[in-house]
mmCIF file of C-alpha atoms and ligand atoms in Angstrom:
data_model
loop_
_atom_site.group_PDB
_atom_site.id
_atom_site.type_symbol
_atom_site.label_atom_id
_atom_site.label_comp_id
_atom_site.label_asym_id
_atom_site.label_seq_id
_atom_site.Cartn_x
_atom_site.Cartn_y
_atom_site.Cartn_z
ATOM 1 C CA MET A 1 -77.165 114.187 -33.288
ATOM 2 C CA SER A 2 -74.842 112.659 -30.684
ATOM 3 C CA SER A 3 -71.173 111.909 -30.394
ATOM 4 C CA GLY A 4 -68.833 109.997 -28.076
ATOM 5 C CA PRO A 5 -69.994 106.447 -27.336
ATOM 6 C CA ARG A 6 -70.984 105.885 -23.719
ATOM 7 C CA ASN A 7 -69.807 102.281 -23.514
ATOM 8 C CA THR A 8 -67.357 100.316 -25.563
ATOM 9 C CA LEU A 9 -68.515 97.066 -27.108
ATOM 10 C CA ASN A 10 -65.815 94.390 -26.971
ATOM 11 C CA PHE A 11 -66.870 91.821 -29.504
ATOM 12 C CA LEU A 12 -64.797 89.020 -30.932
ATOM 13 C CA GLN A 13 -66.232 87.230 -33.952
ATOM 14 C CA PRO A 14 -66.787 83.560 -32.966
ATOM 15 C CA ILE A 15 -65.395 82.603 -36.405
ATOM 16 C CA PRO A 16 -63.599 85.275 -38.452
ATOM 17 C CA THR A 17 -65.699 86.136 -41.484
ATOM 18 C CA LEU A 18 -62.533 87.066 -43.411
ATOM 19 C CA ARG A 19 -58.778 86.886 -42.803
ATOM 20 C CA ARG A 20 -55.559 86.888 -44.767
ATOM 21 C CA ASP A 21 -54.000 83.485 -45.388
ATOM 22 C CA GLY A 22 -50.620 83.956 -47.079
ATOM 23 C CA ASP A 23 -51.222 85.274 -50.579
ATOM 24 C CA ALA A 24 -54.903 84.312 -50.282
ATOM 25 C CA ILE A 25 -57.856 84.871 -47.945
ATOM 26 C CA ALA A 26 -59.900 82.524 -45.802
ATOM 27 C CA ILE A 27 -63.620 83.217 -45.646
ATOM 28 C CA LEU A 28 -66.481 81.653 -43.734
ATOM 29 C CA ASP A 29 -68.684 80.259 -46.530
ATOM 30 C CA GLN A 30 -72.131 81.676 -45.740
ATOM 31 C CA THR A 31 -73.918 79.612 -48.400
ATOM 32 C CA LEU A 32 -73.501 76.592 -46.078
ATOM 33 C CA LEU A 33 -74.817 78.318 -42.960
ATOM 34 C CA PRO A 34 -76.679 77.780 -40.710
ATOM 35 C CA PHE A 35 -76.065 74.103 -41.373
ATOM 36 C CA ARG A 36 -72.281 73.922 -41.653
ATOM 37 C CA SER A 37 -69.435 76.272 -40.680
ATOM 38 C CA GLU A 38 -66.806 75.811 -43.360
ATOM 39 C CA ILE A 39 -63.796 77.968 -44.133
ATOM 40 C CA ARG A 40 -62.952 78.400 -47.810
ATOM 41 C CA ARG A 41 -59.608 79.584 -49.162
ATOM 42 C CA LEU A 42 -59.741 82.031 -52.076
ATOM 43 C CA ALA A 43 -56.426 82.311 -53.911
ATOM 44 C CA SER A 44 -57.301 84.211 -57.096
ATOM 45 C CA THR A 45 -59.272 87.333 -57.955
ATOM 46 C CA PRO A 46 -61.862 85.397 -60.024
ATOM 47 C CA GLU A 47 -62.428 83.175 -56.959
ATOM 48 C CA VAL A 48 -62.972 86.266 -54.818
ATOM 49 C CA ALA A 49 -65.393 87.705 -57.391
ATOM 50 C CA GLU A 50 -67.300 84.403 -57.521
ATOM 51 C CA ALA A 51 -67.558 84.326 -53.708
ATOM 52 C CA ILE A 52 -69.097 87.813 -53.702
ATOM 53 C CA VAL A 53 -71.549 87.121 -56.559
ATOM 54 C CA SER A 54 -72.678 83.770 -55.111
ATOM 55 C CA MET A 55 -72.909 85.335 -51.629
ATOM 56 C CA ARG A 56 -70.413 83.013 -49.956
ATOM 57 C CA VAL A 57 -69.482 86.373 -48.447
ATOM 58 C CA ARG A 58 -72.291 88.867 -48.126
ATOM 59 C CA GLY A 59 -73.370 91.961 -46.224
ATOM 60 C CA ALA A 60 -72.297 95.418 -47.327
ATOM 61 C CA PRO A 61 -69.230 95.994 -45.100
ATOM 62 C CA LEU A 62 -67.929 92.443 -45.543
ATOM 63 C CA ILE A 63 -68.085 92.478 -49.339
ATOM 64 C CA GLY A 64 -66.190 95.784 -49.300
ATOM 65 C CA ALA A 65 -63.353 94.335 -47.215
ATOM 66 C CA THR A 66 -63.336 91.117 -49.258
ATOM 67 C CA ALA A 67 -63.053 93.068 -52.514
ATOM 68 C CA ALA A 68 -60.128 95.037 -51.063
ATOM 69 C CA PHE A 69 -58.314 91.762 -50.392
ATOM 70 C CA GLY A 70 -59.272 90.661 -53.912
ATOM 71 C CA VAL A 71 -57.182 93.554 -55.254
ATOM 72 C CA ALA A 72 -54.204 92.502 -53.121
ATOM 73 C CA ILE A 73 -54.553 88.918 -54.364
ATOM 74 C CA ALA A 74 -54.542 90.163 -57.978
ATOM 75 C CA LEU A 75 -51.277 92.018 -57.394
ATOM 76 C CA ALA A 76 -49.775 89.000 -55.604
ATOM 77 C CA THR A 77 -50.724 86.510 -58.311
ATOM 78 C CA GLU A 78 -50.753 88.539 -61.535
ATOM 79 C CA GLY A 79 -48.290 91.414 -61.050
ATOM 80 C CA SER A 80 -48.472 95.025 -59.908
ATOM 81 C CA ASP A 81 -48.708 96.966 -63.171
ATOM 82 C CA ASP A 82 -51.541 99.389 -64.022
ATOM 83 C CA THR A 83 -53.288 96.917 -66.330
ATOM 84 C CA THR A 84 -53.551 94.250 -63.615
ATOM 85 C CA LEU A 85 -54.783 96.799 -61.092
ATOM 86 C CA GLU A 86 -57.427 98.118 -63.474
ATOM 87 C CA ARG A 87 -58.566 94.602 -64.445
ATOM 88 C CA ALA A 88 -58.973 93.600 -60.792
ATOM 89 C CA LEU A 89 -60.883 96.777 -59.928
ATOM 90 C CA ALA A 90 -63.219 96.235 -62.902
ATOM 91 C CA LEU A 91 -63.830 92.527 -62.166
ATOM 92 C CA LEU A 92 -64.542 93.087 -58.481
ATOM 93 C CA GLY A 93 -66.528 96.274 -59.111
ATOM 94 C CA ALA A 94 -68.922 94.392 -61.392
ATOM 95 C CA THR A 95 -69.880 91.786 -58.774
ATOM 96 C CA ARG A 96 -72.703 93.493 -56.866
ATOM 97 C CA PRO A 97 -74.085 96.946 -57.636
ATOM 98 C CA THR A 98 -76.157 98.109 -54.650
ATOM 99 C CA ALA A 99 -73.914 98.033 -51.570
ATOM 100 C CA VAL A 100 -71.741 101.099 -52.002
ATOM 101 C CA ASN A 101 -69.234 99.750 -49.454
ATOM 102 C CA LEU A 102 -67.858 97.514 -52.210
ATOM 103 C CA HIS A 103 -67.262 100.463 -54.533
ATOM 104 C CA TRP A 104 -65.998 102.620 -51.645
ATOM 105 C CA ALA A 105 -63.391 99.973 -50.728
ATOM 106 C CA LEU A 106 -62.225 99.580 -54.331
ATOM 107 C CA ALA A 107 -61.955 103.364 -54.736
ATOM 108 C CA ARG A 108 -59.898 103.485 -51.526
ATOM 109 C CA MET A 109 -57.564 100.768 -52.823
ATOM 110 C CA ASP A 110 -57.226 102.564 -56.158
ATOM 111 C CA ALA A 111 -56.452 105.909 -54.474
ATOM 112 C CA VAL A 112 -53.696 104.344 -52.349
ATOM 113 C CA LEU A 113 -52.147 102.064 -54.975
ATOM 114 C CA ARG A 114 -52.229 103.980 -58.248
ATOM 115 C CA PRO A 115 -49.804 106.768 -57.235
ATOM 116 C CA LEU A 116 -47.235 104.177 -56.043
ATOM 117 C CA ALA A 117 -44.486 102.628 -58.135
ATOM 118 C CA PRO A 118 -45.485 99.034 -59.083
ATOM 119 C CA ALA A 119 -42.761 97.579 -56.810
ATOM 120 C CA GLN A 120 -44.356 99.247 -53.775
ATOM 121 C CA ARG A 121 -47.936 98.312 -54.509
ATOM 122 C CA LEU A 122 -48.222 94.743 -53.216
ATOM 123 C CA ALA A 123 -47.228 95.436 -49.606
ATOM 124 C CA ALA A 124 -49.397 98.567 -49.637
ATOM 125 C CA ALA A 125 -52.379 96.583 -50.942
ATOM 126 C CA TRP A 126 -52.234 94.032 -48.111
ATOM 127 C CA ARG A 127 -51.781 96.854 -45.603
ATOM 128 C CA GLU A 128 -54.765 98.803 -46.914
ATOM 129 C CA ALA A 129 -57.042 95.746 -47.037
ATOM 130 C CA GLU A 130 -56.092 94.932 -43.424
ATOM 131 C CA ALA A 131 -56.770 98.565 -42.469
ATOM 132 C CA ILE A 132 -60.241 98.478 -44.077
ATOM 133 C CA THR A 133 -60.994 95.295 -42.098
ATOM 134 C CA ALA A 134 -59.766 96.735 -38.798
ATOM 135 C CA ASP A 135 -61.636 100.008 -39.398
ATOM 136 C CA ASP A 136 -64.832 98.092 -39.975
ATOM 137 C CA ALA A 137 -64.464 96.161 -36.711
ATOM 138 C CA ALA A 138 -63.901 99.421 -34.794
ATOM 139 C CA THR A 139 -66.821 101.053 -36.595
ATOM 140 C CA CYS A 140 -69.181 98.218 -35.672
ATOM 141 C CA ALA A 141 -68.147 98.521 -32.019
ATOM 142 C CA ALA A 142 -68.871 102.263 -32.039
ATOM 143 C CA ILE A 143 -72.271 101.701 -33.693
ATOM 144 C CA GLY A 144 -73.069 99.242 -30.902
ATOM 145 C CA SER A 145 -72.097 101.732 -28.240
ATOM 146 C CA HIS A 146 -74.106 104.558 -29.817
ATOM 147 C CA GLY A 147 -77.169 102.360 -30.304
ATOM 148 C CA LEU A 148 -77.083 100.918 -26.788
ATOM 149 C CA PRO A 149 -78.819 103.892 -25.053
ATOM 150 C CA LEU A 150 -81.763 103.570 -27.460
ATOM 151 C CA LEU A 151 -82.391 100.037 -26.251
ATOM 152 C CA ALA A 152 -81.504 100.790 -22.633
ATOM 153 C CA ASP A 153 -84.049 103.639 -22.508
ATOM 154 C CA VAL A 154 -86.895 101.460 -23.791
ATOM 155 C CA ALA A 155 -85.957 98.649 -21.389
ATOM 156 C CA ALA A 156 -85.856 101.113 -18.481
ATOM 157 C CA GLN A 157 -89.452 102.147 -19.250
ATOM 158 C CA ARG A 158 -90.933 98.788 -20.279
ATOM 159 C CA GLY A 159 -88.795 96.222 -18.476
ATOM 160 C CA ARG A 160 -87.529 94.765 -21.751
ATOM 161 C CA VAL A 161 -86.950 95.806 -25.327
ATOM 162 C CA ARG A 162 -88.280 93.987 -28.369
ATOM 163 C CA VAL A 163 -86.293 94.696 -31.529
ATOM 164 C CA MET A 164 -87.457 93.721 -35.004
ATOM 165 C CA THR A 165 -84.766 93.325 -37.659
ATOM 166 C CA HIS A 166 -84.599 92.224 -41.284
ATOM 167 C CA CYS A 167 -81.982 90.288 -43.258
ATOM 168 C CA ASN A 168 -78.641 89.788 -41.523
ATOM 169 C CA ALA A 169 -76.739 92.816 -40.315
ATOM 170 C CA GLY A 170 -74.833 90.989 -37.613
ATOM 171 C CA TRP A 171 -71.226 89.849 -37.343
ATOM 172 C CA LEU A 172 -71.594 87.645 -40.399
ATOM 173 C CA ALA A 173 -72.181 90.728 -42.561
ATOM 174 C CA THR A 174 -69.129 92.645 -41.335
ATOM 175 C CA CYS A 175 -65.594 92.318 -39.987
ATOM 176 C CA GLY A 176 -66.792 93.033 -36.442
ATOM 177 C CA ALA A 177 -69.957 92.838 -34.352
ATOM 178 C CA GLY A 178 -72.320 93.865 -37.143
ATOM 179 C CA THR A 179 -74.341 97.017 -37.656
ATOM 180 C CA ALA A 180 -78.018 96.528 -36.726
ATOM 181 C CA LEU A 181 -77.116 93.750 -34.280
ATOM 182 C CA ALA A 182 -74.235 95.624 -32.643
ATOM 183 C CA PRO A 183 -76.572 97.559 -30.290
ATOM 184 C CA VAL A 184 -78.359 94.269 -29.548
ATOM 185 C CA TYR A 185 -75.083 92.567 -28.593
ATOM 186 C CA ALA A 186 -74.140 95.617 -26.509
ATOM 187 C CA ALA A 187 -77.488 95.539 -24.693
ATOM 188 C CA HIS A 188 -77.215 91.802 -24.072
ATOM 189 C CA ALA A 189 -73.677 92.261 -22.708
ATOM 190 C CA HIS A 190 -75.018 94.933 -20.332
ATOM 191 C CA GLY A 191 -77.660 92.595 -18.945
ATOM 192 C CA ILE A 192 -80.565 94.390 -20.646
ATOM 193 C CA ALA A 193 -83.557 92.160 -21.422
ATOM 194 C CA VAL A 194 -83.414 92.355 -25.211
ATOM 195 C CA GLU A 195 -85.429 90.104 -27.527
ATOM 196 C CA VAL A 196 -85.183 90.067 -31.305
ATOM 197 C CA LEU A 197 -87.868 89.334 -33.880
ATOM 198 C CA VAL A 198 -86.045 87.964 -36.896
ATOM 199 C CA SER A 199 -87.774 87.933 -40.263
ATOM 200 C CA GLU A 200 -86.921 85.062 -42.547
ATOM 201 C CA THR A 201 -85.919 87.376 -45.457
ATOM 202 C CA ARG A 202 -87.038 85.491 -48.509
ATOM 203 C CA PRO A 203 -85.723 84.581 -50.967
ATOM 204 C CA ARG A 204 -82.156 84.078 -49.614
ATOM 205 C CA ASN A 205 -83.252 83.617 -45.999
ATOM 206 C CA GLN A 206 -80.544 85.745 -44.413
ATOM 207 C CA GLY A 207 -82.841 85.855 -41.357
ATOM 208 C CA LEU A 208 -81.772 82.278 -40.704
ATOM 209 C CA LEU A 209 -78.207 83.563 -40.402
ATOM 210 C CA THR A 210 -79.386 86.162 -37.903
ATOM 211 C CA ALA A 211 -81.257 83.524 -35.896
ATOM 212 C CA TRP A 212 -78.120 81.334 -35.914
ATOM 213 C CA GLU A 213 -75.919 84.200 -34.712
ATOM 214 C CA LEU A 214 -78.316 85.140 -31.929
ATOM 215 C CA ARG A 215 -78.729 81.532 -30.839
ATOM 216 C CA GLU A 216 -74.960 81.046 -30.642
ATOM 217 C CA ALA A 217 -74.711 84.262 -28.591
ATOM 218 C CA GLY A 218 -77.571 83.300 -26.269
ATOM 219 C CA VAL A 219 -79.715 86.311 -27.243
ATOM 220 C CA PRO A 220 -83.470 85.547 -26.993
ATOM 221 C CA HIS A 221 -85.050 85.707 -30.441
ATOM 222 C CA THR A 222 -88.024 84.513 -32.475
ATOM 223 C CA LEU A 223 -87.991 83.674 -36.162
ATOM 224 C CA ILE A 224 -91.009 85.010 -38.064
ATOM 225 C CA ALA A 225 -92.240 84.787 -41.641
ATOM 226 C CA ASP A 226 -91.651 88.051 -43.483
ATOM 227 C CA ASN A 227 -95.385 88.476 -43.894
ATOM 228 C CA ALA A 228 -95.996 88.343 -40.120
ATOM 229 C CA ALA A 229 -94.137 91.611 -39.500
ATOM 230 C CA GLY A 230 -97.133 93.887 -40.166
ATOM 231 C CA LEU A 231 -99.376 92.039 -37.717
ATOM 232 C CA LEU A 232 -96.779 92.000 -34.941
ATOM 233 C CA LEU A 233 -96.083 95.720 -35.378
ATOM 234 C CA ALA A 234 -99.806 96.552 -35.413
ATOM 235 C CA ARG A 235 -100.399 94.486 -32.278
ATOM 236 C CA GLY A 236 -97.793 96.463 -30.334
ATOM 237 C CA GLU A 237 -95.398 93.533 -30.039
ATOM 238 C CA VAL A 238 -92.357 95.497 -31.254
ATOM 239 C CA ASP A 239 -90.642 98.456 -29.530
ATOM 240 C CA ILE A 240 -88.136 99.393 -32.214
ATOM 241 C CA VAL A 241 -87.143 98.277 -35.710
ATOM 242 C CA ILE A 242 -83.414 98.319 -36.534
ATOM 243 C CA THR A 243 -81.986 97.263 -39.878
ATOM 244 C CA GLY A 244 -78.694 97.666 -41.686
ATOM 245 C CA ALA A 245 -78.197 99.456 -44.995
ATOM 246 C CA ASP A 246 -76.448 98.923 -48.300
ATOM 247 C CA ARG A 247 -76.403 102.535 -49.468
ATOM 248 C CA ILE A 248 -77.673 105.767 -47.933
ATOM 249 C CA ALA A 249 -78.239 108.732 -50.255
ATOM 250 C CA ALA A 250 -77.518 112.361 -49.339
ATOM 251 C CA ASN A 251 -81.130 112.985 -48.279
ATOM 252 C CA GLY A 252 -81.184 109.865 -46.068
ATOM 253 C CA ASP A 253 -83.144 107.590 -48.434
ATOM 254 C CA THR A 254 -81.815 104.117 -47.619
ATOM 255 C CA ALA A 255 -81.379 100.994 -49.725
ATOM 256 C CA ASN A 256 -81.462 97.752 -47.763
ATOM 257 C CA LYS A 257 -82.540 94.161 -48.309
ATOM 258 C CA VAL A 258 -85.874 93.902 -50.111
ATOM 259 C CA GLY A 259 -88.688 93.876 -47.555
ATOM 260 C CA THR A 260 -87.248 96.677 -45.444
ATOM 261 C CA LEU A 261 -89.634 99.175 -47.062
ATOM 262 C CA LEU A 262 -92.708 97.122 -46.075
ATOM 263 C CA LYS A 263 -91.482 97.004 -42.475
ATOM 264 C CA ALA A 264 -90.855 100.763 -42.537
ATOM 265 C CA LEU A 265 -94.398 101.438 -43.766
ATOM 266 C CA ALA A 266 -95.951 99.110 -41.212
ATOM 267 C CA ALA A 267 -93.786 100.567 -38.441
ATOM 268 C CA ARG A 268 -94.850 104.125 -39.314
ATOM 269 C CA GLU A 269 -98.522 103.083 -39.291
ATOM 270 C CA ALA A 270 -98.031 101.425 -35.877
ATOM 271 C CA GLY A 271 -96.039 104.341 -34.405
ATOM 272 C CA VAL A 272 -92.939 102.181 -33.915
ATOM 273 C CA PRO A 273 -89.593 103.946 -34.584
ATOM 274 C CA LEU A 274 -87.351 102.642 -37.370
ATOM 275 C CA TYR A 275 -83.585 103.090 -37.077
ATOM 276 C CA ILE A 276 -80.948 102.271 -39.665
ATOM 277 C CA ALA A 277 -77.488 101.233 -38.414
ATOM 278 C CA ALA A 278 -74.677 101.927 -40.861
ATOM 279 C CA PRO A 279 -71.014 102.927 -41.082
ATOM 280 C CA HIS A 280 -69.493 105.810 -43.078
ATOM 281 C CA SER A 281 -68.654 103.388 -45.907
ATOM 282 C CA THR A 282 -72.404 102.984 -46.591
ATOM 283 C CA LEU A 283 -72.971 106.718 -47.165
ATOM 284 C CA ASP A 284 -73.159 107.907 -50.747
ATOM 285 C CA PHE A 285 -73.583 111.668 -50.801
ATOM 286 C CA ALA A 286 -73.004 111.626 -54.577
ATOM 287 C CA CYS A 287 -76.504 110.088 -54.771
ATOM 288 C CA ALA A 288 -78.926 112.953 -54.132
ATOM 289 C CA ASP A 289 -81.779 110.597 -53.238
ATOM 290 C CA GLY A 290 -82.918 106.996 -53.479
ATOM 291 C CA THR A 291 -83.844 107.211 -57.150
ATOM 292 C CA CYS A 292 -80.104 107.162 -58.047
ATOM 293 C CA ILE A 293 -79.386 103.947 -56.125
ATOM 294 C CA PRO A 294 -78.861 100.959 -58.444
ATOM 295 C CA ILE A 295 -80.984 97.994 -57.377
ATOM 296 C CA GLU A 296 -79.519 94.552 -57.972
ATOM 297 C CA ASP A 297 -81.700 92.041 -59.811
ATOM 298 C CA ARG A 298 -80.749 88.466 -58.995
ATOM 299 C CA GLY A 299 -81.486 85.123 -60.649
ATOM 300 C CA ALA A 300 -84.806 83.305 -60.819
ATOM 301 C CA ASP A 301 -83.499 80.229 -58.981
ATOM 302 C CA GLU A 302 -83.340 82.193 -55.731
ATOM 303 C CA LEU A 303 -87.160 82.049 -55.758
ATOM 304 C CA CYS A 304 -87.704 78.781 -57.589
ATOM 305 C CA VAL A 305 -85.269 76.586 -55.635
ATOM 306 C CA VAL A 306 -85.222 76.180 -51.867
ATOM 307 C CA ARG A 307 -82.248 74.920 -49.934
ATOM 308 C CA GLY A 308 -82.209 73.101 -46.615
ATOM 309 C CA ILE A 309 -80.923 70.159 -44.696
ATOM 310 C CA CYS A 310 -82.361 66.687 -45.272
ATOM 311 C CA CYS A 311 -84.476 65.354 -42.438
ATOM 312 C CA ASP A 312 -86.104 62.406 -44.206
ATOM 313 C CA GLY A 313 -84.072 59.647 -42.552
ATOM 314 C CA GLU A 314 -81.933 58.429 -45.423
ATOM 315 C CA GLY A 315 -80.145 61.652 -46.354
ATOM 316 C CA ASP A 316 -80.199 63.140 -42.844
ATOM 317 C CA GLY A 317 -77.743 65.979 -42.413
ATOM 318 C CA ARG A 318 -77.088 66.491 -46.124
ATOM 319 C CA ILE A 319 -77.591 69.977 -47.556
ATOM 320 C CA ALA A 320 -80.023 69.647 -50.449
ATOM 321 C CA GLU A 321 -81.951 71.778 -52.912
ATOM 322 C CA LEU A 322 -85.596 71.364 -53.923
ATOM 323 C CA ARG A 323 -87.235 73.011 -56.911
ATOM 324 C CA GLN A 324 -90.534 74.585 -55.857
ATOM 325 C CA ALA A 325 -91.432 76.327 -59.138
ATOM 326 C CA PRO A 326 -90.748 74.949 -62.621
ATOM 327 C CA ALA A 327 -87.663 76.188 -64.451
ATOM 328 C CA GLY A 328 -88.805 78.889 -66.882
ATOM 329 C CA THR A 329 -91.320 80.429 -64.445
ATOM 330 C CA ALA A 330 -91.336 84.195 -64.977
ATOM 331 C CA VAL A 331 -89.650 85.684 -61.923
ATOM 332 C CA ALA A 332 -88.780 89.196 -60.732
ATOM 333 C CA ASN A 333 -86.131 89.186 -58.010
ATOM 334 C CA PRO A 334 -85.054 92.699 -56.981
ATOM 335 C CA ALA A 335 -82.678 92.117 -54.061
ATOM 336 C CA PHE A 336 -83.059 95.528 -52.385
ATOM 337 C CA ASP A 337 -85.600 98.286 -51.876
ATOM 338 C CA VAL A 338 -85.365 101.928 -50.866
ATOM 339 C CA THR A 339 -86.935 103.288 -47.695
ATOM 340 C CA PRO A 340 -87.649 107.010 -47.968
ATOM 341 C CA ALA A 341 -85.927 109.226 -45.402
ATOM 342 C CA ARG A 342 -89.273 110.413 -43.999
ATOM 343 C CA LEU A 343 -89.925 106.914 -42.595
ATOM 344 C CA ILE A 344 -86.558 106.750 -40.808
ATOM 345 C CA GLY A 345 -86.358 107.949 -37.198
ATOM 346 C CA GLY A 346 -82.570 107.955 -37.033
ATOM 347 C CA ILE A 347 -79.357 106.568 -38.462
ATOM 348 C CA ILE A 348 -76.990 104.958 -35.955
ATOM 349 C CA THR A 349 -73.445 105.569 -37.141
ATOM 350 C CA GLU A 350 -70.016 105.245 -35.568
ATOM 351 C CA ARG A 351 -70.141 108.995 -34.900
ATOM 352 C CA GLY A 352 -73.526 109.016 -33.205
ATOM 353 C CA ILE A 353 -77.196 108.986 -34.110
ATOM 354 C CA ALA A 354 -78.419 111.471 -36.709
ATOM 355 C CA THR A 355 -81.779 112.092 -38.312
ATOM 356 C CA PRO A 356 -81.607 111.698 -42.099
ATOM 357 C CA GLY A 357 -81.487 115.503 -42.386
ATOM 358 C CA GLU A 358 -78.529 115.734 -39.977
ATOM 359 C CA LEU A 359 -76.421 113.063 -41.639
ATOM 360 C CA ARG A 360 -74.382 115.362 -43.865
ATOM 361 C CA GLY A 361 -73.527 117.499 -40.831
ATOM 362 C CA LEU A 362 -72.124 114.428 -39.096
ATOM 363 C CA TYR A 363 -69.812 113.689 -42.048
ATOM 364 C CA PRO A 364 -68.783 117.112 -43.381
ATOM 365 C CA GLU A 365 -65.667 115.725 -45.094
ATOM 366 C CA GLN A 366 -67.763 113.250 -47.123
ATOM 367 C CA ALA A 367 -70.517 115.806 -47.821
ATOM 368 C CA ARG A 368 -68.122 118.148 -49.659
HETATM 369 O O1 MRU B 1 -77.724 90.531 -50.177
HETATM 370 P P1 MRU B 1 -77.011 90.663 -48.852
HETATM 371 O O2 MRU B 1 -77.237 89.509 -47.939
HETATM 372 O O3 MRU B 1 -75.550 91.001 -49.039
HETATM 373 O O4 MRU B 1 -77.704 91.930 -48.217
HETATM 374 C C1 MRU B 1 -77.355 92.326 -46.928
HETATM 375 C C2 MRU B 1 -78.195 93.403 -46.387
HETATM 376 O O5 MRU B 1 -79.094 93.913 -47.017
HETATM 377 C C3 MRU B 1 -77.806 93.937 -45.055
HETATM 378 O O6 MRU B 1 -78.916 94.379 -44.349
HETATM 379 C C4 MRU B 1 -76.864 95.120 -45.264
HETATM 380 O O7 MRU B 1 -75.817 94.759 -46.134
HETATM 381 C C5 MRU B 1 -76.303 95.614 -44.018
HETATM 382 S S1 MRU B 1 -75.021 94.511 -43.461
HETATM 383 C C6 MRU B 1 -74.289 95.094 -42.088
#
């Protein structure tokens, strides 16, 4: 266990993932990335819920902050009585089940707003949503600073450090620098030779978002097919695996994007350490172990339809969809898996790095 970050990561999001815009919010629409950067204004709670379900906003910390603003928008547009508050909490709470950050943020909004008189709730709701956003940015910076020595130590021994990651746990997934990528950005800022192996992350291809982020930031990286991870780990081409998390149970079992478990198993076989980077809002000590974590099942079209940018001459530059399996194909699409604590070398938090067994000691107030 460690505490007290050694270096502070100053990271400004190139495009804010989420910000208040009057009685609405402005989000960066991630369904159009990496092809187009487009800001979308969400002015009603159903619009916010749709953006979370369709993954216009995605990533555990970011959907938590977005849902918090969704509550404020409900009060601004529908009134501040108990019924409106409860309806907004229920609508937003039903959007995505696995990332506990969403449910944590809604519980925090409820705890602040419910005791207040209706006339006081609206201003308090905006304030609390802004506070959740600012906390997340600070948390990401601290995760980066705590993770930095891990990468610096490897680079000091080997001349460089090769990080494998999965999905997108960078700035796009948060209100700050990201979780798994925060130590990478910190290392890059400190002149450490860091390279990232980015797995595609079928079916939603969040790895393409990671590759886009790293390219924009000038961090050396290589995109790989998900299925190449085992070979690269076995060949000794990876020094450390770092991923984010959507929910961490009391014993350290960790839910993250589906495919994380296969990387964890291959990493253990190859003797490569696996670290999870996550903030306090991802911890769920009410879940004793991974068997209690709800796993989101998503629609068949995520596997059957591929999306990309036309490069056939005529439609060049247009975002298009292609069906690769007939409609009606039987599909199973679990969006997350659970990596058992025994495969996890450490959890990089804003309070320091803990083994899964030490995690409760690092957060005694949440463990109660
Ligand atoms: O389905 P997504 O894209 O929201 O899933 C995101 C992930 O699994 C991330 O790894 C996780 O939320 C950590 S984000 C800092």
